[in-house]
Amino acid sequence: MGKSRATSDQGRRVRERRKMELELIGFLGVGLVAVLVSIGFHVGIVLAFVGFLGIMLVQGPMAGLRCLTLIPYGTCNSYTLAIIPLFLLMGEFVVMSGAVANLFSASRCWFGRIPGGLAIVSLVTNTGLAATTGSSIASTAMTTRIALPEMEKFGYDRATAAGVIAAGGTLAVLIPPSIFLIFYAMLAEVSVGKMLLAGFLPGLWNALLFLFMILAMAMIMPDKMPAGPKSTWMERLKSLKDVWGVLLIAVSIVGGLYGGIVTSTEVGGFGVILAFILVLINRKFTWLKLREAVWNATWSTSMIFMVVIGSFIFSTFLTLTGMSDMVADFIINVDLPAIAKFTGIILVFMFLGCFVDAFSMLAITLPIFLPAIDGLGWDIHWFGIIAVVMVEVATLTPPLGVVVHTAKAIAGPDVEIMTVFKAVLPFLLVQIFTVYTLYFFPQIVLFLVERANL
């Protein structure tokens, strides 16, 4: 009896030691990914490399090789993921159609005259682009090229204008057809269509809060954000004929998904057709532009697929080590109120956002946090929007702040990058406020999701 008990205790200690070793390997893997990504290696390659080595270390070379062959094939063969190249191509066609200039011109007619009006115009332009391109960098770049000279002509401070445009550009991260929402849906294994719908109302809420912040800034510093040109009612009404295409595409995406008329992949194909028709109607088609649009969409698709493949391999590695379960158990069982746990997760996102890009931040954190979110009873779609809003924060946070650097690069060398970061600070506070309003009022996220015919 005593010998049997001793053998049992010894076996238990061996299992516990093995469990601790696996969890340590998991933590080391996460740390290695963070270090390699922060010093400039491509996130997709890093995730795949570390995940592959980790799987080989935990389960042997053959297991690692199986993951390295089966996961890339399964990812590229996914019908659902076809939505990514379709949405990217749709965005390229929207930009090709000249919609950016039309959006800006129409918005200027309606909002330009009020204090801070041209800043609001840039926000409206970015919101419209967000609903048709899904790319924060593209939205920021195009709006900066068109809006910044106009804002400067009417007396706007150049750095402040660049900061306002950069902040508005982040809306493309949240408003469908956001690539980040699709990326989250893949990792969380939830409906892409529901995830896209979940971002619609929070995106509009975020844009509305940005608008209030612009009005407040215009009141506080009217010399840096003066009123713009005045337009007649006839000019305002005429301007609407130039934006019908963008509105039609945006309504088709949200309406098609909400009504269950089309699947998420089908709505991507439908959007491409509408955007290409818009190019033809606006007489912007050339074979050279078509080749550039297809090439840009193909290149971006390749980069995103590398990240998705790497994320799946890395997620498999973390699951095998048991690290995700350990972190989930800690978050669930720690004796703290739910709001404190939520704040802790937000702080992790904010910290990582200072050092790694947005895709890396999601790829590192989601395999760790998602089991805990499920255990806490929080809705998985709701948490996806929280995570994506924190991606918005990451794109504005120094020193990376990719959309800030995009706006600054177009603004020119005479604008200091830190002055642009200073200009976006009020909008960072708005983002944090947005996160907590979504925490206390989750129906902002779930209203469309729960009523959609999906």
Short mmCIF file of C-alpha atoms in Angstrom, two decimals:
data_model
loop_
_atom_site.label_atom_id
_atom_site.label_comp_id
_atom_site.label_asym_id
_atom_site.label_seq_id
_atom_site.Cartn_x
_atom_site.Cartn_y
_atom_site.Cartn_z
CA MET A 1 0.00 0.00 0.00
CA GLY A 2 2.75 2.44 1.01
CA LYS A 3 4.77 1.56 -2.09
CA SER A 4 1.73 2.16 -4.31
CA ARG A 5 1.08 5.57 -2.66
CA ALA A 6 4.74 6.55 -3.10
CA THR A 7 4.62 5.58 -6.78
CA SER A 8 1.43 7.60 -7.21
CA ASP A 9 2.97 10.66 -5.52
CA GLN A 10 6.07 10.35 -7.65
CA GLY A 11 3.95 10.17 -10.82
CA ARG A 12 1.98 13.23 -9.75
CA ARG A 13 5.19 15.19 -9.12
CA VAL A 14 6.52 14.18 -12.54
CA ARG A 15 3.29 15.37 -14.20
CA GLU A 16 3.36 18.66 -12.30
CA ARG A 17 7.00 19.21 -13.21
CA ARG A 18 6.22 18.47 -16.87
CA LYS A 19 3.28 20.86 -16.75
CA MET A 20 5.48 23.63 -15.34
CA GLU A 21 8.11 22.96 -18.00
CA LEU A 22 5.53 23.25 -20.77
CA GLU A 23 4.12 26.48 -19.33
CA LEU A 24 7.64 27.90 -19.08
CA ILE A 25 8.24 27.00 -22.73
CA GLY A 26 5.00 28.81 -23.60
CA PHE A 27 6.07 31.98 -21.76
CA LEU A 28 9.50 31.87 -23.39
CA GLY A 29 7.82 31.53 -26.78
CA VAL A 30 5.65 34.60 -26.18
CA GLY A 31 8.68 36.57 -24.99
CA LEU A 32 10.72 35.52 -28.03
CA VAL A 33 7.93 36.59 -30.39
CA ALA A 34 7.62 39.98 -28.68
CA VAL A 35 11.38 40.59 -28.88
CA LEU A 36 11.76 39.52 -32.53
CA VAL A 37 8.74 41.54 -33.68
CA SER A 38 9.82 44.64 -31.76
CA ILE A 39 13.24 44.65 -33.46
CA GLY A 40 11.69 44.50 -36.91
CA PHE A 41 11.19 40.91 -38.06
CA HIS A 42 7.98 40.20 -39.99
CA VAL A 43 5.28 39.10 -37.56
CA GLY A 44 3.96 36.25 -39.72
CA ILE A 45 7.39 34.67 -40.14
CA VAL A 46 8.19 35.10 -36.44
CA LEU A 47 4.92 33.51 -35.29
CA ALA A 48 5.33 30.56 -37.65
CA PHE A 49 9.01 30.07 -36.76
CA VAL A 50 8.56 30.23 -32.99
CA GLY A 51 5.38 28.14 -33.12
CA PHE A 52 7.07 25.49 -35.28
CA LEU A 53 10.12 25.26 -32.99
CA GLY A 54 7.88 25.15 -29.93
CA ILE A 55 5.70 22.35 -31.31
CA MET A 56 8.81 20.34 -32.21
CA LEU A 57 10.16 20.89 -28.70
CA VAL A 58 6.89 19.84 -27.04
CA GLN A 59 5.68 17.02 -29.28
CA GLY A 60 8.55 16.13 -31.58
CA PRO A 61 9.75 16.97 -35.12
CA MET A 62 6.96 15.13 -36.94
CA ALA A 63 4.24 17.08 -35.12
CA GLY A 64 5.96 20.35 -36.02
CA LEU A 65 6.26 19.36 -39.68
CA ARG A 66 2.59 18.34 -39.82
CA CYS A 67 1.53 21.76 -38.51
CA LEU A 68 3.90 23.49 -40.92
CA THR A 69 2.25 21.76 -43.88
CA LEU A 70 -1.40 21.32 -42.89
CA ILE A 71 -2.09 24.78 -41.38
CA PRO A 72 -0.86 26.84 -44.39
CA TYR A 73 -2.82 24.61 -46.79
CA GLY A 74 -5.98 24.77 -44.69
CA THR A 75 -5.71 28.55 -44.32
CA CYS A 76 -5.17 29.30 -48.01
CA ASN A 77 -7.92 26.83 -48.95
CA SER A 78 -10.45 28.54 -46.66
CA TYR A 79 -13.60 29.85 -48.36
CA THR A 80 -14.17 32.29 -45.51
CA LEU A 81 -10.75 33.90 -45.88
CA ALA A 82 -11.52 34.76 -49.51
CA ILE A 83 -13.20 37.83 -48.06
CA ILE A 84 -9.79 39.40 -47.36
CA PRO A 85 -8.57 39.81 -50.97
CA LEU A 86 -12.09 40.81 -52.03
CA PHE A 87 -12.35 43.61 -49.47
CA LEU A 88 -8.81 44.76 -50.24
CA LEU A 89 -9.55 44.90 -53.97
CA MET A 90 -12.80 46.74 -53.27
CA GLY A 91 -10.86 49.34 -51.30
CA GLU A 92 -8.37 49.74 -54.14
CA PHE A 93 -11.21 50.32 -56.61
CA VAL A 94 -12.88 52.87 -54.30
CA VAL A 95 -9.64 54.85 -54.09
CA MET A 96 -9.15 54.46 -57.86
CA SER A 97 -12.65 55.89 -58.49
CA GLY A 98 -11.73 59.27 -57.02
CA ALA A 99 -14.16 58.83 -54.14
CA VAL A 100 -11.78 60.46 -51.65
CA ALA A 101 -11.86 63.85 -53.36
CA ASN A 102 -15.64 63.60 -53.84
CA LEU A 103 -16.20 62.74 -50.18
CA PHE A 104 -14.03 65.61 -49.03
CA SER A 105 -15.70 68.10 -51.38
CA ALA A 106 -19.22 67.08 -50.32
CA SER A 107 -18.33 67.09 -46.62
CA ARG A 108 -16.75 70.54 -46.95
CA CYS A 109 -19.97 71.92 -48.44
CA TRP A 110 -22.00 70.65 -45.47
CA PHE A 111 -19.66 71.11 -42.49
CA GLY A 112 -16.85 73.44 -43.58
CA ARG A 113 -18.30 76.69 -42.26
CA ILE A 114 -18.61 75.77 -38.57
CA PRO A 115 -15.62 76.19 -36.17
CA GLY A 116 -13.31 73.25 -36.69
CA GLY A 117 -15.38 72.47 -39.76
CA LEU A 118 -12.55 71.29 -42.00
CA ALA A 119 -11.38 68.96 -39.23
CA ILE A 120 -14.91 67.55 -39.14
CA VAL A 121 -14.78 67.28 -42.93
CA SER A 122 -11.61 65.18 -42.68
CA LEU A 123 -13.35 63.00 -40.06
CA VAL A 124 -16.40 62.47 -42.28
CA THR A 125 -14.12 61.66 -45.23
CA ASN A 126 -12.20 59.13 -43.15
CA THR A 127 -15.46 57.59 -41.90
CA GLY A 128 -16.71 57.18 -45.46
CA LEU A 129 -13.43 55.64 -46.56
CA ALA A 130 -13.44 53.35 -43.52
CA ALA A 131 -16.80 51.96 -44.64
CA THR A 132 -15.43 51.08 -48.08
CA THR A 133 -11.69 50.36 -47.79
CA GLY A 134 -11.10 48.76 -44.37
CA SER A 135 -7.56 50.16 -44.29
CA SER A 136 -6.52 52.81 -41.76
CA ILE A 137 -3.24 53.54 -43.55
CA ALA A 138 -4.94 54.01 -46.93
CA SER A 139 -7.66 56.20 -45.40
CA THR A 140 -5.13 58.34 -43.56
CA ALA A 141 -2.81 58.70 -46.55
CA MET A 142 -5.52 59.67 -49.05
CA THR A 143 -7.30 62.06 -46.68
CA THR A 144 -4.04 63.72 -45.64
CA ARG A 145 -3.05 64.36 -49.27
CA ILE A 146 -6.38 66.03 -50.03
CA ALA A 147 -7.42 67.62 -46.73
CA LEU A 148 -4.15 68.91 -45.30
CA PRO A 149 -3.42 71.56 -47.99
CA GLU A 150 -7.02 72.79 -47.76
CA MET A 151 -6.92 72.97 -43.96
CA GLU A 152 -3.59 74.79 -44.02
CA LYS A 153 -4.95 77.29 -46.56
CA PHE A 154 -7.66 78.32 -44.11
CA GLY A 155 -5.25 78.79 -41.20
CA TYR A 156 -5.14 75.40 -39.49
CA ASP A 157 -2.01 74.51 -37.57
CA ARG A 158 -0.25 71.90 -39.75
CA ALA A 159 0.64 69.49 -36.94
CA THR A 160 -2.84 69.72 -35.39
CA ALA A 161 -4.45 69.08 -38.76
CA ALA A 162 -2.22 66.04 -39.36
CA GLY A 163 -3.10 64.71 -35.90
CA VAL A 164 -6.84 65.10 -36.45
CA ILE A 165 -6.63 63.32 -39.81
CA ALA A 166 -4.55 60.49 -38.30
CA ALA A 167 -7.09 60.00 -35.51
CA GLY A 168 -9.93 59.82 -38.02
CA GLY A 169 -7.99 57.29 -40.05
CA THR A 170 -8.15 54.78 -37.20
CA LEU A 171 -11.91 54.38 -37.74
CA ALA A 172 -11.12 51.99 -40.61
CA VAL A 173 -9.89 49.54 -37.97
CA LEU A 174 -13.38 49.29 -36.46
CA ILE A 175 -15.96 50.11 -39.14
CA PRO A 176 -16.70 47.21 -41.52
CA PRO A 177 -15.15 46.02 -43.81
CA SER A 178 -12.27 46.08 -41.31
CA ILE A 179 -9.51 43.56 -41.98
CA PHE A 180 -8.80 43.43 -38.23
CA LEU A 181 -12.36 42.29 -37.50
CA ILE A 182 -11.92 39.49 -40.04
CA PHE A 183 -8.56 38.57 -38.49
CA TYR A 184 -10.13 38.43 -35.03
CA ALA A 185 -13.02 36.30 -36.31
CA MET A 186 -10.53 33.80 -37.73
CA LEU A 187 -8.56 33.49 -34.49
CA ALA A 188 -11.68 33.39 -32.28
CA GLU A 189 -13.48 31.00 -34.65
CA VAL A 190 -16.65 33.10 -34.81
CA SER A 191 -18.82 34.24 -37.71
CA VAL A 192 -17.08 36.84 -39.87
CA GLY A 193 -20.44 38.35 -40.79
CA LYS A 194 -21.47 38.81 -37.16
CA MET A 195 -18.06 40.23 -36.31
CA LEU A 196 -18.34 42.82 -39.07
CA LEU A 197 -21.84 43.80 -37.92
CA ALA A 198 -20.58 44.07 -34.34
CA GLY A 199 -18.20 46.84 -35.39
CA PHE A 200 -20.76 49.04 -37.13
CA LEU A 201 -22.51 50.82 -34.23
CA PRO A 202 -19.33 51.12 -32.08
CA GLY A 203 -17.61 52.62 -35.15
CA LEU A 204 -20.31 55.25 -35.53
CA TRP A 205 -20.23 55.91 -31.77
CA ASN A 206 -16.47 56.36 -31.94
CA ALA A 207 -16.81 58.77 -34.89
CA LEU A 208 -19.45 60.76 -32.99
CA LEU A 209 -17.18 61.07 -29.95
CA PHE A 210 -14.36 62.23 -32.24
CA LEU A 211 -16.70 64.88 -33.64
CA PHE A 212 -17.50 66.18 -30.14
CA MET A 213 -13.77 66.29 -29.35
CA ILE A 214 -13.07 68.30 -32.51
CA LEU A 215 -15.78 70.81 -31.58
CA ALA A 216 -14.31 71.11 -28.07
CA MET A 217 -10.80 71.62 -29.47
CA ALA A 218 -12.09 74.27 -31.88
CA MET A 219 -13.64 76.16 -28.95
CA ILE A 220 -10.46 75.93 -26.86
CA MET A 221 -8.01 76.91 -29.63
CA PRO A 222 -9.97 78.70 -32.39
CA ASP A 223 -6.76 80.13 -33.85
CA LYS A 224 -5.51 76.63 -34.75
CA MET A 225 -8.88 75.27 -35.97
CA PRO A 226 -10.85 78.16 -37.56
CA ALA A 227 -14.02 77.98 -39.62
CA GLY A 228 -13.69 77.05 -43.27
CA PRO A 229 -15.40 78.24 -46.47
CA LYS A 230 -19.14 78.85 -46.65
CA SER A 231 -21.32 77.02 -49.18
CA THR A 232 -24.79 77.72 -50.54
CA TRP A 233 -27.62 75.23 -50.22
CA MET A 234 -27.48 74.65 -53.96
CA GLU A 235 -23.79 73.68 -53.69
CA ARG A 236 -24.58 71.36 -50.79
CA LEU A 237 -27.33 69.55 -52.66
CA LYS A 238 -25.23 69.24 -55.82
CA SER A 239 -22.35 67.75 -53.82
CA LEU A 240 -24.47 64.75 -52.83
CA LYS A 241 -24.50 63.38 -56.38
CA ASP A 242 -20.77 62.69 -56.11
CA VAL A 243 -20.96 60.46 -53.02
CA TRP A 244 -23.85 58.14 -53.87
CA GLY A 245 -21.47 55.35 -54.88
CA VAL A 246 -19.65 55.24 -51.56
CA LEU A 247 -22.94 55.36 -49.65
CA LEU A 248 -24.35 52.54 -51.80
CA ILE A 249 -21.32 50.31 -51.15
CA ALA A 250 -21.40 50.96 -47.38
CA VAL A 251 -25.16 50.34 -47.14
CA SER A 252 -24.88 47.20 -49.28
CA ILE A 253 -22.23 45.71 -46.99
CA VAL A 254 -24.07 46.34 -43.73
CA GLY A 255 -27.57 45.78 -45.12
CA GLY A 256 -26.61 42.60 -46.96
CA LEU A 257 -25.03 41.09 -43.86
CA TYR A 258 -27.77 42.21 -41.46
CA GLY A 259 -30.58 40.93 -43.65
CA GLY A 260 -28.85 37.63 -44.31
CA ILE A 261 -29.17 38.28 -48.04
CA VAL A 262 -25.54 37.41 -48.69
CA THR A 263 -22.74 35.74 -46.76
CA SER A 264 -19.68 37.68 -45.66
CA THR A 265 -17.65 36.33 -48.59
CA GLU A 266 -20.42 37.06 -51.10
CA VAL A 267 -20.75 40.62 -49.85
CA GLY A 268 -17.05 41.07 -50.54
CA GLY A 269 -17.53 40.00 -54.16
CA PHE A 270 -20.61 42.22 -54.47
CA GLY A 271 -18.61 45.15 -53.09
CA VAL A 272 -15.85 44.61 -55.67
CA ILE A 273 -18.40 44.72 -58.49
CA LEU A 274 -20.02 47.91 -57.16
CA ALA A 275 -16.65 49.59 -56.65
CA PHE A 276 -15.52 48.68 -60.17
CA ILE A 277 -18.77 50.03 -61.63
CA LEU A 278 -18.08 53.25 -59.70
CA VAL A 279 -14.65 53.44 -61.35
CA LEU A 280 -16.25 53.11 -64.79
CA ILE A 281 -18.99 55.66 -64.07
CA ASN A 282 -16.43 58.21 -62.85
CA ARG A 283 -14.30 57.50 -65.95
CA LYS A 284 -11.21 56.69 -63.91
CA PHE A 285 -10.43 53.35 -65.53
CA THR A 286 -7.04 52.71 -67.11
CA TRP A 287 -5.23 49.41 -67.55
CA LEU A 288 -2.26 50.75 -65.60
CA LYS A 289 -4.46 51.69 -62.62
CA LEU A 290 -6.19 48.31 -62.78
CA ARG A 291 -2.84 46.52 -62.69
CA GLU A 292 -1.72 48.64 -59.72
CA ALA A 293 -4.97 47.97 -57.84
CA VAL A 294 -4.76 44.21 -58.37
CA TRP A 295 -1.07 44.16 -57.45
CA ASN A 296 -1.62 46.19 -54.25
CA ALA A 297 -4.50 43.93 -53.19
CA THR A 298 -2.46 40.81 -53.96
CA TRP A 299 0.56 42.05 -52.02
CA SER A 300 -1.52 43.03 -48.99
CA THR A 301 -3.36 39.70 -49.10
CA SER A 302 -0.06 37.80 -49.09
CA MET A 303 1.19 39.73 -46.05
CA ILE A 304 -2.06 39.22 -44.14
CA PHE A 305 -2.22 35.50 -44.97
CA MET A 306 1.34 35.10 -43.66
CA VAL A 307 0.19 36.63 -40.36
CA VAL A 308 -2.93 34.42 -40.22
CA ILE A 309 -0.92 31.24 -40.92
CA GLY A 310 1.72 32.20 -38.36
CA SER A 311 -0.98 33.00 -35.80
CA PHE A 312 -2.62 29.59 -36.18
CA ILE A 313 0.72 27.78 -35.81
CA PHE A 314 1.63 29.88 -32.76
CA SER A 315 -1.83 29.39 -31.24
CA THR A 316 -1.44 25.61 -31.63
CA PHE A 317 1.89 25.82 -29.82
CA LEU A 318 0.40 27.80 -26.90
CA THR A 319 -2.47 25.32 -26.61
CA LEU A 320 -0.04 22.39 -26.42
CA THR A 321 1.98 24.06 -23.65
CA GLY A 322 -1.12 24.71 -21.54
CA MET A 323 -0.10 28.34 -21.09
CA SER A 324 -3.46 29.67 -22.33
CA ASP A 325 -5.33 27.56 -19.77
CA MET A 326 -3.01 28.66 -16.98
CA VAL A 327 -3.50 32.36 -17.76
CA ALA A 328 -7.25 31.81 -18.12
CA ASP A 329 -7.45 30.08 -14.73
CA PHE A 330 -5.54 32.95 -13.13
CA ILE A 331 -7.75 35.66 -14.64
CA ILE A 332 -10.95 33.79 -13.79
CA ASN A 333 -10.02 32.86 -10.22
CA VAL A 334 -8.14 35.96 -9.07
CA ASP A 335 -10.13 37.73 -6.34
CA LEU A 336 -10.81 40.99 -8.17
CA PRO A 337 -13.98 42.63 -9.48
CA ALA A 338 -14.75 42.23 -13.18
CA ILE A 339 -13.92 45.87 -13.94
CA ALA A 340 -10.43 45.40 -12.48
CA LYS A 341 -9.84 42.32 -14.64
CA PHE A 342 -11.08 44.25 -17.66
CA THR A 343 -8.75 47.15 -16.87
CA GLY A 344 -5.82 44.76 -16.51
CA ILE A 345 -6.47 43.36 -19.99
CA ILE A 346 -6.71 46.91 -21.39
CA LEU A 347 -3.36 47.82 -19.80
CA VAL A 348 -1.72 44.79 -21.43
CA PHE A 349 -3.03 45.91 -24.82
CA MET A 350 -1.81 49.46 -24.21
CA PHE A 351 1.66 48.30 -23.18
CA LEU A 352 2.09 46.00 -26.18
CA GLY A 353 0.76 48.69 -28.51
CA CYS A 354 3.79 50.84 -27.71
CA PHE A 355 6.25 48.25 -29.02
CA VAL A 356 4.60 45.91 -31.56
CA ASP A 357 2.32 46.48 -34.54
CA ALA A 358 -1.42 45.87 -34.41
CA PHE A 359 -1.45 42.42 -36.04
CA SER A 360 1.32 41.28 -33.70
CA MET A 361 -0.58 42.56 -30.67
CA LEU A 362 -3.67 40.55 -31.57
CA ALA A 363 -1.69 37.46 -32.59
CA ILE A 364 0.18 37.40 -29.27
CA THR A 365 -2.69 38.22 -26.91
CA LEU A 366 -5.77 36.54 -28.36
CA PRO A 367 -4.64 32.90 -27.94
CA ILE A 368 -3.92 33.78 -24.30
CA PHE A 369 -6.97 35.91 -23.48
CA LEU A 370 -9.77 34.16 -25.40
CA PRO A 371 -10.05 31.13 -23.03
CA ALA A 372 -10.30 33.56 -20.10
CA ILE A 373 -12.98 35.63 -21.84
CA ASP A 374 -15.02 32.48 -22.36
CA GLY A 375 -14.53 31.46 -18.73
CA LEU A 376 -15.60 34.88 -17.46
CA GLY A 377 -18.83 34.64 -19.43
CA TRP A 378 -18.08 37.69 -21.57
CA ASP A 379 -19.44 37.68 -25.10
CA ILE A 380 -16.77 36.77 -27.63
CA HIS A 381 -18.04 39.27 -30.25
CA TRP A 382 -18.09 42.05 -27.67
CA PHE A 383 -14.51 41.31 -26.64
CA GLY A 384 -13.49 41.37 -30.29
CA ILE A 385 -14.64 44.97 -30.57
CA ILE A 386 -12.79 45.85 -27.35
CA ALA A 387 -9.61 44.30 -28.78
CA VAL A 388 -10.01 46.13 -32.09
CA VAL A 389 -10.59 49.48 -30.36
CA MET A 390 -7.31 48.85 -28.57
CA VAL A 391 -5.77 48.29 -32.00
CA GLU A 392 -6.96 51.83 -32.79
CA VAL A 393 -5.14 53.00 -29.68
CA ALA A 394 -1.99 51.14 -30.77
CA THR A 395 -2.00 52.85 -34.18
CA LEU A 396 -1.92 56.24 -32.41
CA THR A 397 0.51 55.40 -29.60
CA PRO A 398 4.20 56.39 -29.72
CA PRO A 399 6.74 55.31 -30.72
CA LEU A 400 5.14 53.09 -33.43
CA GLY A 401 1.81 54.84 -34.10
CA VAL A 402 1.63 53.76 -37.73
CA VAL A 403 -1.17 56.11 -38.84
CA VAL A 404 0.52 59.04 -37.08
CA HIS A 405 3.74 58.33 -38.97
CA THR A 406 1.72 58.04 -42.20
CA ALA A 407 0.12 61.46 -41.70
CA LYS A 408 3.45 63.00 -40.67
CA ALA A 409 5.26 61.59 -43.71
CA ILE A 410 2.75 63.25 -46.04
CA ALA A 411 2.67 66.46 -43.99
CA GLY A 412 6.38 66.93 -44.68
CA PRO A 413 9.70 67.27 -42.83
CA ASP A 414 8.79 70.65 -41.33
CA VAL A 415 6.30 68.91 -39.00
CA GLU A 416 7.82 67.26 -35.92
CA ILE A 417 6.50 63.78 -35.21
CA MET A 418 6.08 64.49 -31.49
CA THR A 419 3.85 67.50 -32.23
CA VAL A 420 1.57 65.19 -34.22
CA PHE A 421 1.54 62.65 -31.37
CA LYS A 422 0.66 65.52 -29.03
CA ALA A 423 -2.21 66.49 -31.34
CA VAL A 424 -3.71 62.97 -31.23
CA LEU A 425 -3.58 62.75 -27.41
CA PRO A 426 -7.18 64.02 -26.95
CA PHE A 427 -8.35 61.32 -29.35
CA LEU A 428 -6.47 58.65 -27.39
CA LEU A 429 -8.48 59.71 -24.35
CA VAL A 430 -11.63 59.42 -26.46
CA GLN A 431 -10.64 55.86 -27.39
CA ILE A 432 -10.24 54.89 -23.74
CA PHE A 433 -13.62 56.46 -22.99
CA THR A 434 -15.08 54.46 -25.89
CA VAL A 435 -13.72 51.21 -24.44
CA TYR A 436 -15.36 51.80 -21.08
CA THR A 437 -18.69 52.89 -22.57
CA LEU A 438 -18.68 49.59 -24.46
CA TYR A 439 -17.91 47.79 -21.19
CA PHE A 440 -20.85 49.35 -19.37
CA PHE A 441 -23.19 49.31 -22.40
CA PRO A 442 -22.38 46.11 -24.34
CA GLN A 443 -25.61 46.37 -26.35
CA ILE A 444 -23.89 49.00 -28.49
CA VAL A 445 -21.89 46.05 -29.83
CA LEU A 446 -24.49 43.29 -29.61
CA PHE A 447 -27.64 45.04 -30.87
CA LEU A 448 -27.13 44.21 -34.56
CA VAL A 449 -25.40 40.88 -33.86
CA GLU A 450 -28.35 39.51 -31.88
CA ARG A 451 -30.90 40.60 -34.49
CA ALA A 452 -29.07 39.69 -37.67
CA ASN A 453 -30.33 36.85 -39.87
CA LEU A 454 -27.00 35.03 -39.83
#
